[in-house]
Structure formats: structure tokens, C-alpha cells
XYZ file of C-alpha atoms in Angstrom:
169
model
C 73.575 151.083 -152.982
C 70.667 149.932 -155.149
C 71.128 146.331 -154.030
C 71.091 147.316 -150.352
C 67.994 149.474 -150.876
C 66.043 146.657 -152.525
C 67.182 144.198 -149.859
C 65.967 146.578 -147.167
C 62.624 147.017 -148.961
C 62.164 143.231 -149.020
C 62.899 143.080 -145.291
C 60.488 145.950 -144.620
C 57.779 144.262 -146.677
C 58.299 140.986 -144.804
C 58.007 142.697 -141.425
C 54.982 144.730 -142.601
C 53.154 141.580 -143.629
C 54.157 139.854 -140.384
C 52.862 142.788 -138.320
C 49.599 143.166 -140.182
C 48.755 139.532 -140.893
C 50.043 137.728 -137.819
C 50.670 140.042 -134.871
C 47.557 142.170 -135.347
C 45.446 139.024 -134.946
C 47.027 137.953 -131.653
C 44.303 138.881 -129.198
C 46.306 138.879 -125.965
C 48.761 141.573 -127.173
C 47.643 145.049 -126.051
C 49.630 146.597 -128.940
C 51.694 145.386 -131.869
C 55.463 145.951 -131.634
C 56.678 148.237 -134.411
C 59.203 146.169 -136.354
C 59.204 148.624 -139.255
C 60.243 151.442 -136.948
C 63.077 149.317 -135.579
C 64.252 148.470 -139.103
C 64.129 152.137 -140.091
C 66.283 152.978 -137.067
C 68.790 150.287 -138.054
C 69.034 151.385 -141.686
C 69.255 155.073 -140.830
C 71.799 154.749 -138.028
C 74.078 152.634 -140.210
C 73.628 154.250 -143.636
C 72.834 157.910 -143.026
C 70.090 160.478 -143.428
C 69.213 159.891 -147.076
C 68.887 156.160 -146.597
C 66.911 156.687 -143.379
C 64.508 159.115 -145.008
C 63.989 156.814 -147.985
C 63.425 153.707 -145.890
C 61.248 155.631 -143.458
C 59.070 156.837 -146.314
C 58.831 153.359 -147.867
C 57.966 151.712 -144.541
C 55.384 154.427 -143.873
C 53.879 153.936 -147.306
C 53.569 150.209 -146.657
C 51.808 150.884 -143.361
C 49.535 153.476 -144.944
C 48.347 150.877 -147.444
C 47.923 148.177 -144.776
C 46.158 150.244 -142.087
C 43.128 152.479 -141.909
C 45.197 155.547 -140.991
C 44.976 158.631 -143.186
C 47.178 158.309 -146.261
C 50.585 159.857 -145.605
C 50.442 159.800 -141.800
C 52.930 156.975 -141.350
C 55.050 158.302 -144.224
C 55.664 161.668 -142.577
C 56.224 160.188 -139.117
C 58.733 157.569 -140.275
C 60.478 159.959 -142.656
C 61.142 162.336 -139.757
C 62.364 159.502 -137.524
C 64.555 158.149 -140.341
C 66.141 161.575 -140.797
C 66.797 162.097 -137.089
C 68.287 158.620 -136.688
C 70.373 159.200 -139.806
C 71.960 162.210 -138.118
C 73.665 159.729 -135.791
C 75.117 157.744 -138.685
C 77.781 155.447 -137.222
C 78.301 157.671 -134.173
C 76.429 155.503 -131.677
C 77.604 151.999 -130.842
C 74.585 149.946 -131.896
C 76.304 146.605 -131.290
C 75.360 146.318 -127.629
C 72.049 145.921 -125.879
C 71.521 149.097 -123.855
C 71.949 151.818 -126.500
C 69.748 150.118 -129.127
C 67.067 149.572 -126.464
C 67.173 153.246 -125.465
C 67.105 154.359 -129.102
C 64.122 152.067 -129.783
C 62.221 153.505 -126.826
C 63.098 157.091 -127.803
C 62.008 156.490 -131.397
C 58.679 155.150 -130.138
C 58.279 158.276 -128.005
C 59.179 160.419 -131.022
C 56.576 158.572 -133.076
C 53.925 159.208 -130.419
C 54.913 162.884 -130.130
C 54.843 163.407 -133.908
C 51.435 161.762 -134.157
C 50.234 163.948 -131.273
C 51.399 167.100 -133.099
C 49.701 165.951 -136.289
C 46.510 165.148 -134.372
C 46.481 168.722 -133.073
C 46.632 169.970 -136.658
C 44.110 167.415 -137.959
C 41.918 166.510 -134.958
C 39.187 164.700 -136.870
C 41.265 162.259 -138.893
C 44.326 161.503 -136.718
C 44.015 159.585 -133.455
C 46.887 160.120 -131.032
C 48.390 157.933 -128.330
C 47.416 158.134 -124.714
C 50.881 158.141 -123.141
C 49.808 156.435 -119.918
C 47.668 153.757 -121.541
C 48.517 150.082 -121.248
C 48.829 149.699 -125.002
C 51.386 152.521 -125.359
C 53.434 151.339 -122.386
C 53.430 147.835 -123.863
C 54.493 149.137 -127.274
C 57.351 151.229 -125.902
C 58.625 148.380 -123.724
C 58.240 145.811 -126.523
C 60.125 148.054 -128.942
C 62.875 148.638 -126.379
C 63.266 144.896 -125.776
C 63.030 143.895 -129.443
C 65.359 146.559 -130.863
C 68.646 144.827 -129.863
C 67.246 141.485 -131.065
C 66.211 142.870 -134.457
C 69.548 144.680 -134.760
C 71.390 141.387 -134.204
C 69.129 139.669 -136.736
C 69.706 142.387 -139.346
C 73.434 142.225 -138.583
C 73.436 138.801 -140.238
C 72.722 140.589 -143.534
C 75.208 143.405 -142.886
C 77.152 142.821 -146.108
C 73.998 143.300 -148.169
C 72.218 145.991 -146.140
C 74.980 148.421 -145.268
C 76.542 150.882 -147.669
C 80.325 151.039 -147.610
C 81.021 154.772 -147.376
C 84.690 154.445 -148.388
C 83.710 152.906 -151.746
C 80.925 155.420 -152.309
C 83.195 158.468 -151.852
């Protein structure tokens, strides 16, 4: 379990640096696809709630350090999404294309909704999404398209990333 956690942290760190250093500087993209959210969905849906919460918190912490958002905003949002996705631990067939795409789009909507709720509680420091803006529509469609691709990519490392529940019990 420790080996899979550290492997997932390395993958999250790699995607965080790719998002912040490369994709955020591409001027023709209206929004940056959320690779860390997709990875959190993958880890949570395959390893359970505890793993999803932990990876969601770690990915949120990485984003909090790399962005100008209030400290803890991404942590709470991704922890909640990691928990909810962990509830569906190995119940959804994430090997196809359609279900991962729908889950990626729903997780992006959940992220926007959670940020909207937090912006109502903290209106000065938290900026929320405009749901009909071009940037949000691009982000939700990019996440939906990239989720099956990232899932297939992470499937290459399945032996390292996934916890075998029969051995753990």
C-alpha cells in the first residue's frame, strides 16, 4: 500500500508540474484540463475511499502551492471528490470509454459546484466558475475526452498503483 501511494504521489506531482509549467502557458487554450482530478478519480475508483481522500488531499495541496488560490481550497474540493469517487470502488466498469468520460465530466461539475458553494461562504477570496463560459465548457469537455485516455495510461502501471484487496484483508 505504501509503494502504491508513493507511486501515485509521483504521478500526481508529474501531472501538477505539467499542468502548471506547460499547459498554463499555452495561450490558445481557454482553460487547462485537470489531469490531477482525473488521476484522483482513477485512484479513488480503483482503491477506495481512504485512498481517494488521501490522493485528493495531496493533489489539492500540490495545486494550492502552485496556484494563487486560497490555501486549502483545492484540498477540500479534491478530498470531497476523492471520497465520493471512492464510494464506487470497483463497482463501475472503468475499462471502457463512455463511463470514464461521464465520470470525468461529472467530477468536473462537482468541482465547479463545490467551489461555487465555497465562494458563497467566502465571497471575497474564492472565485467561482461561470457555468456557461467558454473556459468552463472547454474544461468539462477536455476532462471528459481525456479521462479514458489517462485511465488507459495509468492502467499501464496497474500493478504498482492498485491495492490488491484480497491480500490486504
